[in-house]
XYZ file of C-alpha atoms in Angstrom:
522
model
C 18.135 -76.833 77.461
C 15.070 -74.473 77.702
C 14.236 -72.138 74.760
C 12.354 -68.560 75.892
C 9.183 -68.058 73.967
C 8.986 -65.064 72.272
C 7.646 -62.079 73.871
C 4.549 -60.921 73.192
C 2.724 -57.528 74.216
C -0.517 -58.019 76.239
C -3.547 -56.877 74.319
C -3.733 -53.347 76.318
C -0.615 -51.760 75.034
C -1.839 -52.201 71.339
C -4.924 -50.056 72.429
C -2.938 -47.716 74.099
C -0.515 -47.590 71.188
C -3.468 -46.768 68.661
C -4.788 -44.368 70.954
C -1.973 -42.195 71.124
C -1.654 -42.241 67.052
C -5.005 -41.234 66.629
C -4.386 -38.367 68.862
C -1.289 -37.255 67.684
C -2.405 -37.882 64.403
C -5.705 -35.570 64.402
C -3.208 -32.889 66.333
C -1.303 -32.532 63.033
C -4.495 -32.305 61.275
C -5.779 -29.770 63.248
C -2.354 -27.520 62.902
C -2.213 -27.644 58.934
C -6.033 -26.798 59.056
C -5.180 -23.983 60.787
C -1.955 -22.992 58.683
C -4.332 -23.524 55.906
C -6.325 -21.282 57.535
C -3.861 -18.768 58.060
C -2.355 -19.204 54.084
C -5.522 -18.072 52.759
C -6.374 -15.115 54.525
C -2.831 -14.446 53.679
C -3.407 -14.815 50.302
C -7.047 -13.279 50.180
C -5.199 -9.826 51.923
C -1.969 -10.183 49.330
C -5.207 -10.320 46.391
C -6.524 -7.034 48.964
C -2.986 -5.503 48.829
C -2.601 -5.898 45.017
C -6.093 -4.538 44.179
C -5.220 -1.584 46.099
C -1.452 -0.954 44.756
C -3.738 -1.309 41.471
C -5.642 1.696 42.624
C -2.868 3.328 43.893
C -1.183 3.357 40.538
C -4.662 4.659 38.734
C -4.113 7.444 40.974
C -0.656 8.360 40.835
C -0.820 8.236 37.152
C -4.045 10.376 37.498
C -1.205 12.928 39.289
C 1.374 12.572 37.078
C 0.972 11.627 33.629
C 0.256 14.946 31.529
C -2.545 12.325 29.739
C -4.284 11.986 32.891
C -5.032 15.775 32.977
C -6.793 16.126 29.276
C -10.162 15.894 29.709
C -11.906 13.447 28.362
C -13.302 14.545 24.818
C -10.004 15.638 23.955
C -7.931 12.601 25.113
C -10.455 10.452 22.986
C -9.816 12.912 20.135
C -6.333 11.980 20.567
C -7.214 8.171 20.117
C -8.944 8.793 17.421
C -6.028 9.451 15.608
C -4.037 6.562 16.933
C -6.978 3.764 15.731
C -7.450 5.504 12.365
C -5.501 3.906 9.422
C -4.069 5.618 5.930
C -5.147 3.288 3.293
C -1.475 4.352 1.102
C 0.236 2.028 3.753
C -2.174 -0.685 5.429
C -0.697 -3.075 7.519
C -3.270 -6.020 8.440
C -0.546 -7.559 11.015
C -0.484 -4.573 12.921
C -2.292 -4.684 16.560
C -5.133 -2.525 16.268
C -4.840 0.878 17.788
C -7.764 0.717 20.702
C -6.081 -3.057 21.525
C -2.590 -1.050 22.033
C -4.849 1.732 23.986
C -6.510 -0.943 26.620
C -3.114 -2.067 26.997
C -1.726 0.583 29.222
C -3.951 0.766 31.786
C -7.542 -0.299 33.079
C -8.864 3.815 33.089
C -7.642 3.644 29.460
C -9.361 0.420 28.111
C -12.642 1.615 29.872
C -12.092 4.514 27.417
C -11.327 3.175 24.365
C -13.922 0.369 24.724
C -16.775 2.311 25.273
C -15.893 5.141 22.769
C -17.566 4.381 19.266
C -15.603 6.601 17.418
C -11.632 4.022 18.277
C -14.011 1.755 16.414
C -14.681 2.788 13.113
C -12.381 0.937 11.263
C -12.330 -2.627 10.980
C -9.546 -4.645 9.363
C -9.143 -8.454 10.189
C -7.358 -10.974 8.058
C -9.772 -14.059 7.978
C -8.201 -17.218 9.009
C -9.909 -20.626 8.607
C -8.495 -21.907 12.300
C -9.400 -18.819 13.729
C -12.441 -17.884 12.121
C -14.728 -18.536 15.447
C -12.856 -15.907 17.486
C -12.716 -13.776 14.781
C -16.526 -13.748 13.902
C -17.495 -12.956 17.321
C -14.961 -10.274 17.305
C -15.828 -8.601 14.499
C -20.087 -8.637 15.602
C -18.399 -7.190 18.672
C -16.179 -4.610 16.710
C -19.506 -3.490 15.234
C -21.883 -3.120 17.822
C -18.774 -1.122 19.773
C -18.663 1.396 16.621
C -22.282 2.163 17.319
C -24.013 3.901 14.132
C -20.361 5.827 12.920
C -19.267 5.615 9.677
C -17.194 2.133 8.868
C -14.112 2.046 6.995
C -13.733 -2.069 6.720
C -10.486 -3.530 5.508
C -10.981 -7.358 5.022
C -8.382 -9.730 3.857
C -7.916 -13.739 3.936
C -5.127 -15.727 5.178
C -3.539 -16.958 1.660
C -3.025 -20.579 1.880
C -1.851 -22.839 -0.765
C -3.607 -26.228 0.145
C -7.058 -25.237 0.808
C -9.423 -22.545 -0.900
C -11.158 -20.919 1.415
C -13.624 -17.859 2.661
C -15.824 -16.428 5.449
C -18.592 -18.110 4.884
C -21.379 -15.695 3.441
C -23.510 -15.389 6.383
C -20.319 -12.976 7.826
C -21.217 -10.985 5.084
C -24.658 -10.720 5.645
C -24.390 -9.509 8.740
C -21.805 -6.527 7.832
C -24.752 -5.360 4.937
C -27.067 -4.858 7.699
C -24.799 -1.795 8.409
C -24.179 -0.796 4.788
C -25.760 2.698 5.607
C -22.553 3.292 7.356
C -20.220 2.377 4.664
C -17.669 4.985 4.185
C -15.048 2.740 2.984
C -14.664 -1.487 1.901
C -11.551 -2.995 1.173
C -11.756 -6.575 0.565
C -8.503 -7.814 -0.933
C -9.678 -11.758 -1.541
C -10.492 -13.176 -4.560
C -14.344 -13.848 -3.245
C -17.432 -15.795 -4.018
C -19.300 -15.218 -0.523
C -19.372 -11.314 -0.465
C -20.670 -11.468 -4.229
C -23.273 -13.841 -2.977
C -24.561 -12.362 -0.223
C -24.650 -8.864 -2.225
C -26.722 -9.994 -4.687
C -29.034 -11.893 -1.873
C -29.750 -8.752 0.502
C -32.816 -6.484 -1.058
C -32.873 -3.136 -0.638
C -29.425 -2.267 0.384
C -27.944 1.658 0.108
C -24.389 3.007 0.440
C -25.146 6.947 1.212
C -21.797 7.447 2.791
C -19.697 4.804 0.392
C -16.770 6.738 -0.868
C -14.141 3.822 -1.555
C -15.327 0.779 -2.773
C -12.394 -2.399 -3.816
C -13.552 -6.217 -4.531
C -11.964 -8.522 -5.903
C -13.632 -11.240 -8.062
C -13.255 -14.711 -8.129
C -14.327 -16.101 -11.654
C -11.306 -18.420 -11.384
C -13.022 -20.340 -8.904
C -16.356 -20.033 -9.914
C -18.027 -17.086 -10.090
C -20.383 -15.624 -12.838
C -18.412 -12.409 -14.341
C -22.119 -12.044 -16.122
C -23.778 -10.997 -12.782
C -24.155 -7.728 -11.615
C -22.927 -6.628 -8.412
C -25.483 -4.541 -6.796
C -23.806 -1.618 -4.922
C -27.592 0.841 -4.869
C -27.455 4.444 -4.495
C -23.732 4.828 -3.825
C -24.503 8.918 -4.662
C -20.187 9.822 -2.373
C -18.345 6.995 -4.265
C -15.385 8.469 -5.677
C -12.881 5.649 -5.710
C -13.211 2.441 -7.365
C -10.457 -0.795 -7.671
C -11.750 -3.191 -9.915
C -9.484 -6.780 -9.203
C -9.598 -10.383 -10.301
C -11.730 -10.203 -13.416
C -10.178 -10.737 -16.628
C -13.390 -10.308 -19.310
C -15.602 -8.176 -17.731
C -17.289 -6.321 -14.282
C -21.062 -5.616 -14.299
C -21.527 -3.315 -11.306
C -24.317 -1.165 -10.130
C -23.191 2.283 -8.837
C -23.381 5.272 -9.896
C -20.591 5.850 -12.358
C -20.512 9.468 -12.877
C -19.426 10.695 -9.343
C -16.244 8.654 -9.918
C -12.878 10.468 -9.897
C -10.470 7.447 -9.204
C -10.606 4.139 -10.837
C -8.328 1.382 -11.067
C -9.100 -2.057 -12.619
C -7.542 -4.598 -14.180
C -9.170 -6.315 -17.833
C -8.243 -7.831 -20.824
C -8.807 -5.467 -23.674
C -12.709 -5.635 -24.240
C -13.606 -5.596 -20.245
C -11.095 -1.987 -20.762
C -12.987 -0.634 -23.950
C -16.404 -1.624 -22.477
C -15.244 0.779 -19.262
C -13.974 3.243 -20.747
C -17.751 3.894 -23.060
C -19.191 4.272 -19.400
C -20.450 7.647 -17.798
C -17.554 9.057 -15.551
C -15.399 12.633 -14.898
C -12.300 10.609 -14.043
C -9.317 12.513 -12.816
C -7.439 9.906 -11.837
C -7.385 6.274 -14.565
C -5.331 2.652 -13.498
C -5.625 0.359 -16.099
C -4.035 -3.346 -16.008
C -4.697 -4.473 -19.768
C -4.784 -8.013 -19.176
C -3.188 -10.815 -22.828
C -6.424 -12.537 -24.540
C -7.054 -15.125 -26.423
C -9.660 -13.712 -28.528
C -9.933 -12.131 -31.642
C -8.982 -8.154 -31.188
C -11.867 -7.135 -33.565
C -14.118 -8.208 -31.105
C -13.315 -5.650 -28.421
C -14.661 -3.009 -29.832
C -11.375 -1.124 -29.763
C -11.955 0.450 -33.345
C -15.307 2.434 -32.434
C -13.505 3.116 -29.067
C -13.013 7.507 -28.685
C -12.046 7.937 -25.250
C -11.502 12.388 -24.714
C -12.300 12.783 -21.007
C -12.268 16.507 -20.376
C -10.930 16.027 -16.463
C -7.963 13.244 -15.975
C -5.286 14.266 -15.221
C -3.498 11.059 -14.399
C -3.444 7.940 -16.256
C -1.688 4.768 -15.226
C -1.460 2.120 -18.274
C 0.228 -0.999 -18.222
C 0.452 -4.449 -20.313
C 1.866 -5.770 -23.624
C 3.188 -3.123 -26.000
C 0.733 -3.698 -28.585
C -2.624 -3.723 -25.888
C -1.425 -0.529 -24.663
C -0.679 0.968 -27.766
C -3.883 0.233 -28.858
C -5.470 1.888 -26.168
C -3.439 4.870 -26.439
C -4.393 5.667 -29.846
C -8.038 5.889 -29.090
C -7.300 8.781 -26.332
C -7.403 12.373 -26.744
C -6.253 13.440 -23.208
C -6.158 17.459 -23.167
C -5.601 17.582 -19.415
C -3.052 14.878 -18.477
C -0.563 16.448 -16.147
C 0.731 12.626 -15.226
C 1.460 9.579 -17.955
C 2.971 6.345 -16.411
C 3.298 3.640 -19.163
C 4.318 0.052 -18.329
C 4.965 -2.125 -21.521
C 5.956 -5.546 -21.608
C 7.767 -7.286 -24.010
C 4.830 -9.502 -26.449
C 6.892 -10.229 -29.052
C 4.552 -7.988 -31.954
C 7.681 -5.231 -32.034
C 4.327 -2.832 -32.026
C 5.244 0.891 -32.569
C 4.814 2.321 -29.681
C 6.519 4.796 -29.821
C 4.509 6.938 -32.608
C 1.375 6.190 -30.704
C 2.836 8.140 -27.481
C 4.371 10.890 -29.747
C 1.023 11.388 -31.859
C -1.066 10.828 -28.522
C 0.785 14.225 -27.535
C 0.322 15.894 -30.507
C -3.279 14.671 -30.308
C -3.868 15.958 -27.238
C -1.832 19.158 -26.201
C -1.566 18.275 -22.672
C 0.338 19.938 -20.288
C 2.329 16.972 -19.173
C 4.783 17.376 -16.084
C 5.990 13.805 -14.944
C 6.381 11.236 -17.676
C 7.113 7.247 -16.064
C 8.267 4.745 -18.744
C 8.844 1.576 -18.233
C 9.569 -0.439 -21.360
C 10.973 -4.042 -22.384
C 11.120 -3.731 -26.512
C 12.871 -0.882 -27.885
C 16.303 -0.996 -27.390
C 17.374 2.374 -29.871
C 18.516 5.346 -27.731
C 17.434 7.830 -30.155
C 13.493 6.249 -30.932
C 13.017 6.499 -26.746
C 14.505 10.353 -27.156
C 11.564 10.636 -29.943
C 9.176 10.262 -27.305
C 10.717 12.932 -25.149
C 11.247 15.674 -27.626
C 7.176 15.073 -28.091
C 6.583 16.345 -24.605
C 9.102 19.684 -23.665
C 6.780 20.406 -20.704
C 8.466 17.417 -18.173
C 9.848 18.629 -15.473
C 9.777 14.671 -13.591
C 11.231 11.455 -16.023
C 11.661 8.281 -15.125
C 12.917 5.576 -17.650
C 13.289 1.926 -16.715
C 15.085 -0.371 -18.858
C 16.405 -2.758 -16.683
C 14.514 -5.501 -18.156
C 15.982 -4.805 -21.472
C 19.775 -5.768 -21.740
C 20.192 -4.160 -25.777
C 19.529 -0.707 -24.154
C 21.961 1.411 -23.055
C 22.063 5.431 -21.980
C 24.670 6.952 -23.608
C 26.251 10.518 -23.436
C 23.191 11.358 -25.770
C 20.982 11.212 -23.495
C 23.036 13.458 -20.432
C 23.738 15.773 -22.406
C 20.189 16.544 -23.285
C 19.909 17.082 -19.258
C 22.709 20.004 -19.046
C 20.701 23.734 -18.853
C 20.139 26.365 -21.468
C 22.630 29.388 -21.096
C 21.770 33.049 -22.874
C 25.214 33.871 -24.595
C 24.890 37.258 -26.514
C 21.411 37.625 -26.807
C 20.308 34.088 -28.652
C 18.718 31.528 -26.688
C 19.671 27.935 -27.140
C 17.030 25.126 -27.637
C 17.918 22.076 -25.100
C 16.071 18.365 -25.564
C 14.962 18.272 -22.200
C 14.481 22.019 -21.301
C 11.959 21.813 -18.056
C 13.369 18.368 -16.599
C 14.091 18.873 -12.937
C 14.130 15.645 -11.635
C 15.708 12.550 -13.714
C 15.337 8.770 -12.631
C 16.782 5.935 -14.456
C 17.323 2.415 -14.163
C 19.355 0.084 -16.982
C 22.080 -0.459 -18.498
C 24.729 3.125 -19.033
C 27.425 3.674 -21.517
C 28.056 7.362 -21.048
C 31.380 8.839 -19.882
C 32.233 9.682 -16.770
C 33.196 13.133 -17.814
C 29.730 13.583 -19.273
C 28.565 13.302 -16.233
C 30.577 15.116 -14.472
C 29.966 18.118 -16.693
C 26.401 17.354 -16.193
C 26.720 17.985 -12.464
C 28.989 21.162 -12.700
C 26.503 22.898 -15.294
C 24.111 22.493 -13.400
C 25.745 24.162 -10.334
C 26.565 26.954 -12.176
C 23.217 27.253 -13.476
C 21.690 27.975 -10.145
C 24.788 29.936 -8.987
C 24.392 32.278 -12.241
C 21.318 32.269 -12.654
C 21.796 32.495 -16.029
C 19.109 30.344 -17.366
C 16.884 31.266 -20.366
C 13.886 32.869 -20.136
C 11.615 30.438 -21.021
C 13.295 27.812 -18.532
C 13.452 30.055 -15.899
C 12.072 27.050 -13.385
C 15.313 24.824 -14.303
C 17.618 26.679 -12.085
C 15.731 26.016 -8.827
C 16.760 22.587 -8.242
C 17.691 19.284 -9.933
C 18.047 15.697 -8.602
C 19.394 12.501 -10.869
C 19.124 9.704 -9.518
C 20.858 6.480 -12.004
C 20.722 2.777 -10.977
C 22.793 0.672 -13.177
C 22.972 -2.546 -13.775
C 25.806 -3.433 -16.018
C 28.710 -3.959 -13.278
C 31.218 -3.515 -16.545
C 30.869 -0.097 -16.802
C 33.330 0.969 -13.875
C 34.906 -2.562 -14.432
C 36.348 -2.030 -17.888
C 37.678 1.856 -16.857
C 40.876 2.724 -16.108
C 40.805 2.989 -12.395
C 42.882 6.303 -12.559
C 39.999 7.805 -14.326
C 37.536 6.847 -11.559
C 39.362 7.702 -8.795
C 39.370 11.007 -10.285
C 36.163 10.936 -11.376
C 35.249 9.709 -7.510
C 37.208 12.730 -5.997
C 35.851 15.113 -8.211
C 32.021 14.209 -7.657
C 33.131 13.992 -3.677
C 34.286 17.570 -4.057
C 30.891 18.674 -6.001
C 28.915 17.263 -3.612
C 29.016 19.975 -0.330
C 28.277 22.575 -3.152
C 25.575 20.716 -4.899
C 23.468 20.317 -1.774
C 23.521 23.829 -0.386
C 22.126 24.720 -4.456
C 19.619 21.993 -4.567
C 21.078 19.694 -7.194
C 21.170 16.178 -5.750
C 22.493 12.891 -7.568
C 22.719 9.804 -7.056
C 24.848 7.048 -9.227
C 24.781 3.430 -7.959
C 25.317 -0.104 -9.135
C 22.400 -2.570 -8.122
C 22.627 -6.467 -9.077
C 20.323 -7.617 -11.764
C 17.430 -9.196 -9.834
C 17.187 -11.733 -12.267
């Protein structure tokens, strides 16, 4: 039996067969090079067509948006507005107005970044991982606000684990443009700024008006050195944070109207011996350790001629101490914060003789108080002062105190009955806020409400409260949820009803109240 060999192909038709594959080969080569080709000039005229829809939008918007047609100075004006910032209500997460403004549109962010005036105030919150980007920002923010005045707003990113700043070079380079200070927040407990202060020569603040820093002697810093603020000549507000002894600062004190700091009791006696024609007076009265009779309270006689406000908080027996070396003839507004130190100081005969002392025509009265729990000794207080027209009382961190019928009845208006005027508690009070405990009845209340209707309907109000029947708002936050627990719930439906009734009348008259329960935070 024969077996075929098997076939094999001559030598020629592999050539030929390579020959034709690198042919057809390089033809497929040569067609996606030339789709290739053909993609990008595709894609270079869609990047043509975009670029001129672009345009085409910058003019249609230039046709149609009523912004398009302002000119120039006064849609910048109207930026202006948008990038400034009201110190009352600061918000350093917001997106900075000229960001928002370059948002909208390329004609806009030409505008807003090449108008010093969207740049004038600053406010970054430092972060440690982001502190490269926001360095070169800021230097940027700077040179963009050209010479204008500054209003700066710094802040640091609070972090538990590490304690950190801007390193004080940062700082270094915002004193080179001091000059054009109008305004510096910084809200961090700092050793850099400090340092770098003191380190610059020759520095001036001609246009400083508000100054706030915030020390950091609990991480370091020397409360004995002076912080060098030279020739500050518009300064006129001043918040003093983060020192607990003392603040050694270099400005000049007596064009100072507003000033708010925060001491224990010698750092507060040693500022209030200084130079100033306050109007407006914070004080934080901070517990010490030391010995009182070293604070120099005793030869302490503070009678400024000019303030008319004065904010005053801390333990019962700091304040009180305090309080009994003023003579305040002007005061128009007393807000006292006491906490509970657990002296049982008399307080209250410091307030009362303070407005003896003093004669001050006192409208709006804030107390806030943790240690007296007798109705009648806070009523002391406000027979002192018959001028209030605005109370506030706030208990609610003192469960023993309760406001009883006492005290709303003392609230109803003054009628003329044949020809003799009666004498009420609380003759000028217009406004009433309280929050606490409440043990009055609901008919008190009620009757409360309904006089006070009639008042303005009659107009029968005395002479010398005359002002009373304009208007008159209550406004009562309890916290003891037993008080419309423990009633009969007849008596508050009716009691409900009736005040539902009162209330399209009330309105239309301008008496407004407001009675509410509110959970005890605690």
């Amino acid at each position: 039996m024969v077996h075929d060999e098997p076939h094999t192909p001559p030598f020629s038709d592999f050539a030929h067969f390579e020959n034709t594959s690198v042919w057809k080969r390089k033809a497929v080569e040569e067609k996606i090079a030339a789709c290739d080709l053909r993609l990008a000039a595709a894609e270079k005229e869609i990047q043509h067509l975009r670029a001129t829809r672009f345009g085409l939008n910058e003019l249609l918007n230039r046709t149609s948006l009523i912004m398009s047609t302002l000119p120039l100075d006064v849609l910048t004006e109207i930026f202006a507005v948008i990038c400034e910032k009201p110190t009352a209500s600061f918000d350093y997460g917001a997106l900075p107005g000229q960001f928002q403004i370059g948002a909208v549109c390329r004609a806009w962010r030409e505008i807003a970044w090449s108008t010093p005036k969207l740049w004038t105030t600053i406010y970054i919150v430092f972060s440690q991982g982001r502190y490269a980007t926001q360095e070169r920002l800021l230097r940027e923010w700077v040179e963009r606000a050209a010479n204008c005045p500054l209003q700066i707003y710094l802040s640091v990113s609070y972090s538990s684990q590490v304690q950190w700043e801007p390193p004080r070079e940062i700082f270094r380079m915002l004193l080179k443009t001091c000059h054009q200070w109008k305004s510096f927040i910084y809200d961090f407990s700092s050793i850099s700024f400090p340092s770098a202060l003191n380190q610059s020569k020759n520095l001036t603040f001609p246009l400083l008006e508000t100054l706030q820093v915030h020390g950091g002697e609990e991480r370091g810093w020397d409360d004995k050195q002076v912080w060098n603020f030279n020739s500050t000549p518009q300064l006129r507000h001043l918040n003093v944070r983060g020192h607990r002894r003392s603040f050694s600062v270099n400005i000049n004190w007596s064009t100072l109207t507003h000033l708010s700091a925060m001491f224990e009791l010698p750092g507060c006696v040693h500022l209030l011996t200084l130079p100033h024609s306050l109007q407006k007076l914070t004080l934080s009265v901070l517990s010490s350790h030391g010995h009182l009779h070293h604070s120099g309270i005793d030869r302490l006689r503070y009678h400024p001629r000019h303030l008319t406000s004065l904010v005053i908080e801390g333990g019962a027996r700091l304040v009180g101490l305090l309080l009994r070396q003023m003579t305040l003839p002007a005061l128009k507004e007393l807000d006292i914060d006491l906490y509970d130190d657990g002296l049982n100081y008399a307080w209250i005969s410091v307030v009362t003789e303070l407005a003896q002392r003093s004669t001050f025509p006192l409208t709006d009265l804030t107390l806030r108080q943790a240690t007296v729990r007798d109705e009648d000794r806070i009523l002391q207080v406000f027979a002192a002062i018959p001028s209030i027209e605005r109370l506030e009382l706030d208990c609610s961190d003192l469960s023993g105190f309760s406001l009883s019928n006492r005290s709303i009845s003392l609230l109803q208006p003054v009628f003329q009955h044949n020809n003799q005027n009666e004498i009420a508690f609380l003759p000028s009070v217009t406004t009433f806020k309280y929050k606490g405990n409440i043990s009055f009845s609901v008919d008190c209340f009620e009757n409360l409400i309904r006089k006070r209707i009639q008042a303005v309907k009659e107009g029968r109000i005395s002479s010398n409260n005359a002002n009373i029947a304009n208007e008159f708002h209550i406004d009562i936050t309890y916290r003891n949820i037993s008080w419309h627990q423990n009633r009969n719930p007849n008596d508050l439906q009716q009691f409900y009803m009736a005040i539902t009734s009162l209330l399209s009348v009330s309105f239309s008259m301008g008496v407004t109240f407001k009675l509410e329960w509110a959970e005890d935070d605690t």
